[in-house]
Amino acid sequence: LLLHSSHFSTESSAMFSLTVNSPIPLSLSTPFLPSHPHPLPTITHKPNLTPRPISALIIPPSGQRNQQYSTEAPQQQQLYQPFRPPPSPLPPKFRNLDINSKLEVLANRLGLWYEYAPLIPSLTSEGFTPSTLEEITGITGVEQNRLVVAGQVRDNLVECGLDEETLSCFETGGAELLYEIRLLSGKQRVDAARFMVRNGFDMKQAQDLARAMKDFPRRRIDYGWDKFNGDSPGDCLAFWFFRLAQEHAAAAAEESRVEAMEKALEVVETESARNVLVEVLEGKGVDKDSVIDEQVKVPLVRMKLGEVAESTKVVVLPVCKAEKREFEVEAAPWECDGVGDFGIVEVEKDWRRWVVLPGWQPIAGLERGGVAVSFKSGKLLPWKEKRKYKEEPVLVVADRGRKEVVVDDGFYLVLSGGNGSGDEGLIVERGLTLKEMGVEKSLGMVLLVVRPPRWEDEEQLIDED
């Protein structure tokens, strides 16, 4: 390639030449190239060098964040948001305190409980443990948790628009009450707070109210549920007492049943729910729990978690399997008594399976001959029930000392087929049905049918803290 650059003038002329080594021509002989030369390609067009528009996004200063600058898309959404730290949960008067001053505020309870409660997580972030704070301030770990959670509940009530007059009622001793409604939704908390203030509830009543409001949506299939208003705290609590009264009725505890019904009438708010309570209390309504057949005379009881531990009297019974037919029932111990000051249980023979039940009235006086028969499901019970109850295992408590079939409306434990002709095991049959079949004796009269506790909706709030 030879480049020439010339400059001419009237006085002198000059010529500059520059020689550059040219590349090897394609016609050279080489094993990697074809033998016939090919002409070099010729560029027939020039590249398009027209400038393209460029979009620029300028992040304005903090005072002008609402303005966006772009040459092409002025409405484009801002992609970058500068970090803004969350607001301090501490009240303004406590924000500039050092660690010693914060500890002093907690130790002397300087201020209202919801003002110094945020100091606890603040000190925890500084490395203090609950036990260390308890040692320094005298506030136990349980109380620390209650104060922090109750403070969060109070903040939520403020966000949900609870009026100042109601909020002021929780300034003294309010942490215990607000802590109990921690698992409710925002709207439920507001309704519960107003209801507690209106009725002057204490901590135990607040706990029952929170349980009732949390539990109410799960009781859709229970008798009378549709007559109570789930948005009313009073109706939820009244339904709670209404169910408790049904359990007392199943255990033949009439006095406790009436007491629970009276409590329900004190807190109920809607007229439809009040009518149901009045009808049941006067004996006009049906207060059976899940039992559809009104001719059922045997009590059905669902155990609750911890019920045995809370009972002042318990009954210990040998347990037999229904599929073992009559052999286990007849071989089970007859006597099981508590002896001595400690009530040490003594039995006449060894037995592998036992159950401890609360001293419900139908079985409280069962001194000898009692036995509990375990059924894998309630399908062999001779009355109509909802399908979900039919699938549950049950315990049938029978008195082997009352084998004669004498009561038409009573229920008796017999072999399948009544006279032992079947091979499916034990069943429960109505007295009238057995008489029509000519059966005069059974393995024992049924006193009680027990359902297991339901873990998924037990009437106890789970403390997620």
Short mmCIF file of C-alpha atoms in Angstrom, two decimals:
data_model
loop_
_atom_site.label_atom_id
_atom_site.label_comp_id
_atom_site.label_asym_id
_atom_site.label_seq_id
_atom_site.Cartn_x
_atom_site.Cartn_y
_atom_site.Cartn_z
CA LEU A 1 0.00 0.00 0.00
CA LEU A 2 1.50 3.35 -1.09
CA LEU A 3 0.14 6.55 0.42
CA HIS A 4 1.11 9.92 -1.07
CA SER A 5 0.64 13.27 0.58
CA SER A 6 1.55 16.38 -1.50
CA HIS A 7 1.61 20.04 -0.72
CA PHE A 8 2.15 22.64 -3.42
CA SER A 9 2.95 26.32 -2.96
CA THR A 10 4.35 29.15 -5.08
CA GLU A 11 7.69 29.03 -3.29
CA SER A 12 8.40 25.34 -2.70
CA SER A 13 6.98 21.95 -3.12
CA ALA A 14 7.41 18.78 -1.11
CA MET A 15 6.31 15.18 -1.50
CA PHE A 16 6.15 12.59 1.27
CA SER A 17 5.82 8.88 0.61
CA LEU A 18 5.12 6.03 3.04
CA THR A 19 5.51 2.40 2.08
CA VAL A 20 3.79 -0.33 4.11
CA ASN A 21 4.40 -4.05 3.68
CA SER A 22 1.48 -5.47 1.77
CA PRO A 23 -0.13 -8.77 2.83
CA ILE A 24 0.71 -12.02 1.12
CA PRO A 25 -1.33 -12.23 -2.10
CA LEU A 26 -3.93 -14.94 -2.22
CA SER A 27 -2.36 -16.34 -5.40
CA LEU A 28 0.69 -17.71 -3.58
CA SER A 29 1.05 -21.42 -3.65
CA THR A 30 0.10 -22.97 -0.33
CA PRO A 31 -1.58 -26.24 0.61
CA PHE A 32 -4.19 -24.36 2.63
CA LEU A 33 -5.38 -22.06 -0.14
CA PRO A 34 -6.96 -22.79 -3.50
CA SER A 35 -4.74 -22.74 -6.56
CA HIS A 36 -6.85 -20.16 -8.41
CA PRO A 37 -6.68 -16.65 -7.06
CA HIS A 38 -9.86 -14.90 -6.07
CA PRO A 39 -10.31 -11.15 -6.13
CA LEU A 40 -10.59 -9.34 -2.80
CA PRO A 41 -14.13 -8.46 -1.79
CA THR A 42 -15.12 -4.90 -2.46
CA ILE A 43 -17.05 -2.83 0.10
CA THR A 44 -20.02 -1.42 -1.73
CA HIS A 45 -21.71 0.42 1.14
CA LYS A 46 -20.74 2.58 4.03
CA PRO A 47 -21.78 1.81 7.61
CA ASN A 48 -24.69 3.77 8.91
CA LEU A 49 -23.22 6.18 11.42
CA THR A 50 -26.45 7.98 12.18
CA PRO A 51 -26.47 8.68 15.94
CA ARG A 52 -29.14 6.86 17.95
CA PRO A 53 -31.12 8.45 20.76
CA ILE A 54 -29.83 7.60 24.25
CA SER A 55 -32.09 7.49 27.30
CA ALA A 56 -30.64 8.78 30.53
CA LEU A 57 -32.19 8.30 33.97
CA ILE A 58 -31.06 10.82 36.52
CA ILE A 59 -31.56 10.09 40.23
CA PRO A 60 -32.51 13.46 41.71
CA PRO A 61 -31.52 14.62 45.19
CA SER A 62 -33.64 13.54 48.14
CA GLY A 63 -35.60 16.77 48.07
CA GLN A 64 -36.63 16.27 44.44
CA ARG A 65 -37.46 12.55 44.38
CA ASN A 66 -40.83 13.13 42.81
CA GLN A 67 -39.17 14.52 39.66
CA GLN A 68 -37.75 12.19 37.01
CA TYR A 69 -35.63 13.22 34.07
CA SER A 70 -35.46 11.23 30.86
CA THR A 71 -34.97 12.24 27.24
CA GLU A 72 -37.32 9.57 26.05
CA ALA A 73 -39.50 8.19 28.88
CA PRO A 74 -40.33 10.89 31.42
CA GLN A 75 -42.93 8.62 33.05
CA GLN A 76 -40.52 5.71 33.52
CA GLN A 77 -40.66 4.24 37.02
CA GLN A 78 -37.71 5.01 39.23
CA LEU A 79 -35.59 1.86 39.50
CA TYR A 80 -33.47 2.74 42.49
CA GLN A 81 -34.74 3.58 45.93
CA PRO A 82 -32.23 4.84 48.48
CA PHE A 83 -32.12 2.99 51.81
CA ARG A 84 -34.24 4.52 54.51
CA PRO A 85 -33.86 3.00 57.99
CA PRO A 86 -37.10 2.05 59.77
CA PRO A 87 -38.38 4.47 62.38
CA SER A 88 -37.23 3.80 65.90
CA PRO A 89 -39.83 1.94 68.01
CA LEU A 90 -38.70 3.82 71.10
CA PRO A 91 -40.67 6.82 72.32
CA PRO A 92 -38.89 10.13 71.66
CA LYS A 93 -37.98 10.62 75.32
CA PHE A 94 -36.13 7.27 75.42
CA ARG A 95 -34.31 7.37 72.07
CA ASN A 96 -31.17 9.17 73.25
CA LEU A 97 -30.67 7.19 76.46
CA ASP A 98 -27.55 5.15 77.01
CA ILE A 99 -27.65 1.53 78.18
CA ASN A 100 -27.49 2.33 81.90
CA SER A 101 -30.32 4.83 81.60
CA LYS A 102 -32.49 2.29 79.75
CA LEU A 103 -31.87 -0.28 82.48
CA GLU A 104 -32.81 2.30 85.09
CA VAL A 105 -36.09 3.06 83.31
CA LEU A 106 -37.00 -0.64 83.27
CA ALA A 107 -35.90 -1.28 86.84
CA ASN A 108 -38.00 1.60 88.18
CA ARG A 109 -40.88 1.30 85.67
CA LEU A 110 -40.49 4.95 84.70
CA GLY A 111 -43.45 5.71 82.50
CA LEU A 112 -46.37 3.72 81.13
CA TRP A 113 -45.86 0.03 80.35
CA TYR A 114 -46.16 0.45 76.58
CA GLU A 115 -43.58 3.27 76.65
CA TYR A 116 -40.78 1.31 78.30
CA ALA A 117 -41.71 -2.06 76.74
CA PRO A 118 -39.70 -1.29 73.51
CA LEU A 119 -36.59 -0.89 75.67
CA ILE A 120 -36.54 -4.67 76.15
CA PRO A 121 -35.85 -5.60 72.49
CA SER A 122 -33.51 -2.61 72.27
CA LEU A 123 -31.41 -3.99 75.13
CA THR A 124 -31.66 -7.50 73.69
CA SER A 125 -30.06 -6.22 70.49
CA GLU A 126 -27.25 -4.87 72.66
CA GLY A 127 -26.51 -8.39 73.88
CA PHE A 128 -28.63 -8.66 77.03
CA THR A 129 -30.38 -11.99 77.60
CA PRO A 130 -33.79 -12.32 79.30
CA SER A 131 -32.15 -13.82 82.38
CA THR A 132 -29.67 -10.94 82.59
CA LEU A 133 -32.45 -8.38 82.27
CA GLU A 134 -34.42 -10.21 84.95
CA GLU A 135 -31.45 -10.07 87.29
CA ILE A 136 -30.88 -6.35 86.70
CA THR A 137 -34.45 -5.02 86.41
CA GLY A 138 -36.51 -7.60 88.29
CA ILE A 139 -38.77 -8.21 85.26
CA THR A 140 -39.12 -11.95 84.68
CA GLY A 141 -38.64 -13.48 81.25
CA VAL A 142 -42.35 -14.27 80.99
CA GLU A 143 -43.27 -10.69 81.86
CA GLN A 144 -40.71 -9.36 79.38
CA ASN A 145 -42.34 -11.37 76.61
CA ARG A 146 -45.80 -10.25 77.69
CA LEU A 147 -44.80 -6.59 77.67
CA VAL A 148 -43.19 -6.76 74.23
CA VAL A 149 -46.06 -8.68 72.62
CA ALA A 150 -48.73 -6.54 74.29
CA GLY A 151 -46.94 -3.41 73.08
CA GLN A 152 -47.03 -4.73 69.53
CA VAL A 153 -50.75 -5.49 69.89
CA ARG A 154 -51.36 -1.96 71.15
CA ASP A 155 -49.47 -0.48 68.19
CA ASN A 156 -51.65 -2.56 65.89
CA LEU A 157 -54.79 -1.27 67.60
CA VAL A 158 -53.60 2.29 67.00
CA GLU A 159 -52.99 1.50 63.32
CA CYS A 160 -56.47 -0.05 63.04
CA GLY A 161 -58.08 3.14 64.35
CA LEU A 162 -59.14 2.21 67.88
CA ASP A 163 -60.40 5.33 69.63
CA GLU A 164 -58.25 7.03 72.27
CA GLU A 165 -60.85 6.60 75.00
CA THR A 166 -60.75 2.81 74.68
CA LEU A 167 -56.96 2.79 74.38
CA SER A 168 -56.61 4.77 77.58
CA CYS A 169 -58.35 1.97 79.47
CA PHE A 170 -55.32 -0.26 78.82
CA GLU A 171 -52.74 2.14 80.25
CA THR A 172 -52.84 0.47 83.65
CA GLY A 173 -52.68 -3.31 83.70
CA GLY A 174 -53.47 -3.47 80.01
CA ALA A 175 -50.51 -5.64 79.04
CA GLU A 176 -52.12 -8.75 80.54
CA LEU A 177 -55.33 -8.18 78.59
CA LEU A 178 -53.80 -7.22 75.25
CA TYR A 179 -51.38 -10.14 75.38
CA GLU A 180 -54.31 -12.58 75.38
CA ILE A 181 -55.70 -11.28 72.07
CA ARG A 182 -52.36 -11.49 70.25
CA LEU A 183 -53.45 -14.28 67.86
CA LEU A 184 -56.54 -12.46 66.60
CA SER A 185 -56.67 -10.43 63.40
CA GLY A 186 -56.55 -6.64 63.45
CA LYS A 187 -60.32 -6.21 63.22
CA GLN A 188 -60.93 -8.90 65.81
CA ARG A 189 -58.48 -7.21 68.17
CA VAL A 190 -60.36 -3.93 67.90
CA ASP A 191 -63.72 -5.61 68.54
CA ALA A 192 -62.30 -7.65 71.41
CA ALA A 193 -60.68 -4.60 73.01
CA ARG A 194 -63.95 -2.67 72.99
CA PHE A 195 -65.86 -5.68 74.32
CA MET A 196 -63.38 -6.21 77.16
CA VAL A 197 -63.55 -2.56 78.21
CA ARG A 198 -67.33 -2.52 78.00
CA ASN A 199 -67.66 -5.60 80.20
CA GLY A 200 -64.72 -5.01 82.54
CA PHE A 201 -62.92 -8.27 81.72
CA ASP A 202 -59.96 -9.60 83.67
CA MET A 203 -57.08 -11.67 82.25
CA LYS A 204 -58.91 -15.04 82.50
CA GLN A 205 -62.01 -13.65 80.80
CA ALA A 206 -59.85 -12.08 78.08
CA GLN A 207 -58.22 -15.46 77.50
CA ASP A 208 -61.61 -17.17 77.15
CA LEU A 209 -62.78 -14.45 74.77
CA ALA A 210 -59.73 -14.83 72.53
CA ARG A 211 -60.13 -18.61 72.48
CA ALA A 212 -63.82 -18.31 71.65
CA MET A 213 -63.24 -15.89 68.76
CA LYS A 214 -60.42 -18.01 67.37
CA ASP A 215 -62.39 -21.23 67.74
CA PHE A 216 -65.78 -20.09 66.40
CA PRO A 217 -65.10 -20.51 62.62
CA ARG A 218 -64.07 -24.14 63.22
CA ARG A 219 -67.42 -25.10 64.76
CA ARG A 220 -69.45 -24.74 61.59
CA ILE A 221 -71.05 -28.19 61.90
CA ASP A 222 -72.06 -27.81 65.56
CA TYR A 223 -75.68 -27.45 66.59
CA GLY A 224 -76.91 -23.83 66.62
CA TRP A 225 -73.73 -22.39 65.05
CA ASP A 226 -75.62 -20.57 62.30
CA LYS A 227 -77.67 -18.64 64.88
CA PHE A 228 -74.59 -16.93 66.33
CA ASN A 229 -72.77 -14.01 64.70
CA GLY A 230 -69.06 -14.66 64.21
CA ASP A 231 -68.34 -10.91 63.95
CA SER A 232 -69.70 -10.35 67.45
CA PRO A 233 -67.28 -11.06 70.32
CA GLY A 234 -70.24 -11.57 72.64
CA ASP A 235 -71.81 -14.19 70.38
CA CYS A 236 -68.51 -16.04 69.99
CA LEU A 237 -68.07 -16.19 73.75
CA ALA A 238 -71.71 -17.17 74.24
CA PHE A 239 -71.28 -20.03 71.78
CA TRP A 240 -68.18 -21.09 73.70
CA PHE A 241 -70.24 -21.37 76.92
CA PHE A 242 -73.06 -23.01 74.97
CA ARG A 243 -70.73 -25.80 73.84
CA LEU A 244 -69.38 -26.12 77.37
CA ALA A 245 -72.94 -26.57 78.62
CA GLN A 246 -73.46 -29.39 76.12
CA GLU A 247 -70.39 -31.17 77.45
CA HIS A 248 -71.68 -30.85 81.01
CA ALA A 249 -75.03 -32.22 79.84
CA ALA A 250 -73.29 -35.22 78.27
CA ALA A 251 -71.59 -35.89 81.60
CA ALA A 252 -74.92 -35.47 83.45
CA ALA A 253 -73.57 -32.47 85.39
CA GLU A 254 -76.79 -30.45 85.46
CA GLU A 255 -75.59 -27.75 87.83
CA SER A 256 -72.52 -27.00 85.72
CA ARG A 257 -74.65 -27.03 82.56
CA VAL A 258 -77.04 -24.40 83.93
CA GLU A 259 -74.13 -22.25 85.13
CA ALA A 260 -72.53 -22.30 81.68
CA MET A 261 -75.84 -21.41 80.01
CA GLU A 262 -76.33 -18.46 82.35
CA LYS A 263 -72.85 -17.16 81.49
CA ALA A 264 -73.73 -17.45 77.80
CA LEU A 265 -76.87 -15.39 78.31
CA GLU A 266 -74.87 -12.68 80.08
CA VAL A 267 -72.55 -12.02 77.12
CA VAL A 268 -74.68 -12.87 74.06
CA GLU A 269 -75.37 -9.88 71.79
CA THR A 270 -77.68 -10.95 68.95
CA GLU A 271 -81.33 -11.83 69.34
CA SER A 272 -81.18 -15.02 67.27
CA ALA A 273 -78.43 -16.45 69.47
CA ARG A 274 -80.28 -15.44 72.62
CA ASN A 275 -83.40 -17.29 71.46
CA VAL A 276 -81.40 -20.51 70.98
CA LEU A 277 -79.92 -20.23 74.46
CA VAL A 278 -83.29 -19.59 76.08
CA GLU A 279 -84.90 -22.54 74.28
CA VAL A 280 -82.13 -24.94 75.30
CA LEU A 281 -82.08 -23.68 78.88
CA GLU A 282 -85.83 -24.20 79.16
CA GLY A 283 -85.59 -27.65 77.60
CA LYS A 284 -87.24 -26.73 74.30
CA GLY A 285 -84.16 -27.11 72.12
CA VAL A 286 -81.82 -29.94 71.28
CA ASP A 287 -78.45 -29.62 72.94
CA LYS A 288 -76.81 -32.80 71.72
CA ASP A 289 -73.28 -32.61 70.42
CA SER A 290 -73.28 -34.06 66.92
CA VAL A 291 -75.96 -36.66 67.77
CA ILE A 292 -78.84 -36.64 65.32
CA ASP A 293 -80.99 -39.45 66.70
CA GLU A 294 -82.95 -37.96 69.63
CA GLN A 295 -83.56 -41.40 71.14
CA VAL A 296 -79.91 -41.79 72.13
CA LYS A 297 -79.75 -41.94 75.93
CA VAL A 298 -76.11 -42.80 76.50
CA PRO A 299 -73.82 -39.79 77.09
CA LEU A 300 -71.24 -39.00 74.41
CA VAL A 301 -68.21 -37.10 75.67
CA ARG A 302 -65.19 -35.73 73.85
CA MET A 303 -62.10 -35.57 76.00
CA LYS A 304 -60.04 -32.40 76.14
CA LEU A 305 -56.29 -32.16 76.45
CA GLY A 306 -55.30 -31.89 80.10
CA GLU A 307 -58.79 -32.76 81.34
CA VAL A 308 -57.57 -35.74 83.36
CA ALA A 309 -54.90 -33.63 85.05
CA GLU A 310 -57.51 -31.05 86.09
CA SER A 311 -59.97 -33.62 87.47
CA THR A 312 -60.32 -33.98 91.23
CA LYS A 313 -61.40 -37.60 90.76
CA VAL A 314 -60.41 -40.10 88.10
CA VAL A 315 -61.50 -43.60 87.10
CA VAL A 316 -58.98 -46.27 86.06
CA LEU A 317 -60.38 -49.00 83.79
CA PRO A 318 -58.95 -52.02 81.97
CA VAL A 319 -59.11 -51.71 78.18
CA CYS A 320 -60.17 -54.47 75.77
CA LYS A 321 -60.18 -54.53 71.98
CA ALA A 322 -63.52 -54.97 70.24
CA GLU A 323 -62.03 -57.41 67.72
CA LYS A 324 -61.01 -59.76 70.57
CA ARG A 325 -64.70 -60.57 71.06
CA GLU A 326 -65.91 -61.59 74.49
CA PHE A 327 -62.71 -63.27 75.64
CA GLU A 328 -60.89 -60.13 76.79
CA VAL A 329 -64.03 -58.59 78.28
CA GLU A 330 -64.62 -61.60 80.49
CA ALA A 331 -60.95 -61.94 81.43
CA ALA A 332 -60.36 -58.28 82.35
CA PRO A 333 -59.95 -57.41 86.08
CA TRP A 334 -63.16 -56.63 87.92
CA GLU A 335 -61.81 -54.57 90.78
CA CYS A 336 -59.47 -51.59 90.56
CA ASP A 337 -59.36 -49.43 93.67
CA GLY A 338 -57.13 -46.69 95.04
CA VAL A 339 -55.68 -47.65 98.39
CA GLY A 340 -54.05 -45.55 101.10
CA ASP A 341 -53.40 -41.85 101.46
CA PHE A 342 -51.86 -41.65 98.00
CA GLY A 343 -54.62 -43.62 96.28
CA ILE A 344 -52.26 -46.31 95.04
CA VAL A 345 -54.10 -48.45 92.49
CA GLU A 346 -54.33 -52.15 93.24
CA VAL A 347 -55.84 -54.74 90.89
CA GLU A 348 -56.67 -58.40 91.31
CA LYS A 349 -54.67 -59.56 88.26
CA ASP A 350 -52.14 -58.34 85.76
CA TRP A 351 -53.44 -56.52 82.67
CA ARG A 352 -51.58 -54.87 79.83
CA ARG A 353 -53.86 -52.01 78.76
CA TRP A 354 -55.42 -49.35 81.00
CA VAL A 355 -57.09 -45.97 80.57
CA VAL A 356 -57.56 -43.11 83.02
CA LEU A 357 -60.76 -41.09 82.58
CA PRO A 358 -62.11 -38.07 84.47
CA GLY A 359 -64.62 -38.96 87.17
CA TRP A 360 -67.71 -38.14 85.10
CA GLN A 361 -70.96 -38.83 86.88
CA PRO A 362 -72.04 -41.92 84.84
CA ILE A 363 -68.84 -43.76 85.80
CA ALA A 364 -67.82 -42.03 89.03
CA GLY A 365 -69.58 -44.65 91.16
CA LEU A 366 -68.37 -47.63 89.13
CA GLU A 367 -66.51 -49.57 91.84
CA ARG A 368 -66.22 -52.98 90.18
CA GLY A 369 -67.01 -54.59 86.85
CA GLY A 370 -66.18 -51.59 84.72
CA VAL A 371 -64.40 -52.08 81.41
CA ALA A 372 -63.47 -49.85 78.45
CA VAL A 373 -63.72 -51.38 74.97
CA SER A 374 -61.76 -49.68 72.19
CA PHE A 375 -63.40 -49.51 68.75
CA LYS A 376 -61.40 -48.49 65.70
CA SER A 377 -64.32 -46.36 64.51
CA GLY A 378 -67.81 -45.36 65.53
CA LYS A 379 -69.46 -47.26 62.67
CA LEU A 380 -70.73 -49.98 65.02
CA LEU A 381 -72.64 -47.53 67.21
CA PRO A 382 -76.41 -47.91 66.66
CA TRP A 383 -77.33 -44.30 65.99
CA LYS A 384 -76.98 -41.78 63.22
CA GLU A 385 -73.96 -39.51 63.23
CA LYS A 386 -72.10 -37.33 60.81
CA ARG A 387 -69.56 -39.17 58.68
CA LYS A 388 -66.54 -37.45 60.21
CA TYR A 389 -67.52 -38.75 63.65
CA LYS A 390 -68.12 -42.25 62.31
CA GLU A 391 -64.45 -42.47 61.30
CA GLU A 392 -63.11 -41.58 64.75
CA PRO A 393 -62.01 -44.24 67.25
CA VAL A 394 -64.12 -44.44 70.40
CA LEU A 395 -63.99 -45.96 73.87
CA VAL A 396 -67.17 -47.62 75.12
CA VAL A 397 -67.38 -47.89 78.91
CA ALA A 398 -69.63 -50.72 80.07
CA ASP A 399 -70.72 -52.13 83.43
CA ARG A 400 -70.28 -55.91 83.41
CA GLY A 401 -72.36 -56.15 86.56
CA ARG A 402 -75.51 -55.23 84.60
CA LYS A 403 -75.74 -57.88 81.91
CA GLU A 404 -79.51 -58.37 81.79
CA VAL A 405 -81.24 -56.61 78.91
CA VAL A 406 -84.05 -54.79 80.72
CA VAL A 407 -84.08 -51.18 79.46
CA ASP A 408 -85.53 -50.64 76.00
CA ASP A 409 -83.80 -47.28 75.53
CA GLY A 410 -80.54 -48.50 77.03
CA PHE A 411 -77.50 -49.75 75.13
CA TYR A 412 -75.64 -52.99 75.68
CA LEU A 413 -72.33 -54.49 74.66
CA VAL A 414 -72.86 -57.72 72.70
CA LEU A 415 -71.26 -59.88 70.05
CA SER A 416 -72.02 -59.10 66.45
CA GLY A 417 -75.45 -60.53 65.65
CA GLY A 418 -76.60 -60.21 69.25
CA ASN A 419 -76.42 -63.91 70.02
CA GLY A 420 -72.79 -64.44 69.08
CA SER A 421 -73.50 -65.78 65.59
CA GLY A 422 -71.30 -63.17 63.89
CA ASP A 423 -67.54 -63.06 63.71
CA GLU A 424 -66.92 -59.33 63.43
CA GLY A 425 -66.32 -58.83 67.15
CA LEU A 426 -68.18 -56.67 69.66
CA ILE A 427 -70.83 -54.08 68.87
CA VAL A 428 -73.19 -51.80 70.76
CA GLU A 429 -76.89 -52.53 70.36
CA ARG A 430 -80.11 -50.96 71.61
CA GLY A 431 -82.02 -52.81 74.32
CA LEU A 432 -85.29 -52.92 72.37
CA THR A 433 -83.52 -54.41 69.34
CA LEU A 434 -81.98 -57.12 71.48
CA LYS A 435 -85.35 -57.98 73.01
CA GLU A 436 -86.88 -58.35 69.55
CA MET A 437 -84.04 -60.74 68.71
CA GLY A 438 -84.73 -62.73 71.85
CA VAL A 439 -81.45 -61.79 73.56
CA GLU A 440 -81.78 -61.57 77.33
CA LYS A 441 -78.14 -61.19 78.42
CA SER A 442 -75.26 -59.06 77.20
CA LEU A 443 -71.64 -58.52 78.14
CA GLY A 444 -72.53 -55.34 80.00
CA MET A 445 -74.63 -52.19 79.90
CA VAL A 446 -73.05 -49.21 78.18
CA LEU A 447 -72.58 -46.21 80.49
CA LEU A 448 -70.55 -43.82 78.39
CA VAL A 449 -69.02 -43.34 74.93
CA VAL A 450 -65.79 -41.33 74.82
CA ARG A 451 -64.28 -39.61 71.79
CA PRO A 452 -60.56 -38.69 71.65
CA PRO A 453 -59.34 -35.11 71.94
CA ARG A 454 -58.82 -33.26 68.67
CA TRP A 455 -55.31 -31.85 68.59
CA GLU A 456 -55.80 -29.58 65.59
CA ASP A 457 -58.53 -27.44 67.16
CA GLU A 458 -58.11 -27.95 70.88
CA GLU A 459 -59.48 -24.99 72.83
CA GLN A 460 -56.04 -23.74 73.73
CA LEU A 461 -54.19 -20.97 71.95
CA ILE A 462 -50.71 -21.85 70.70
CA ASP A 463 -48.13 -19.43 72.05
CA GLU A 464 -45.98 -18.72 69.00
CA ASP A 465 -43.57 -16.73 71.14
#
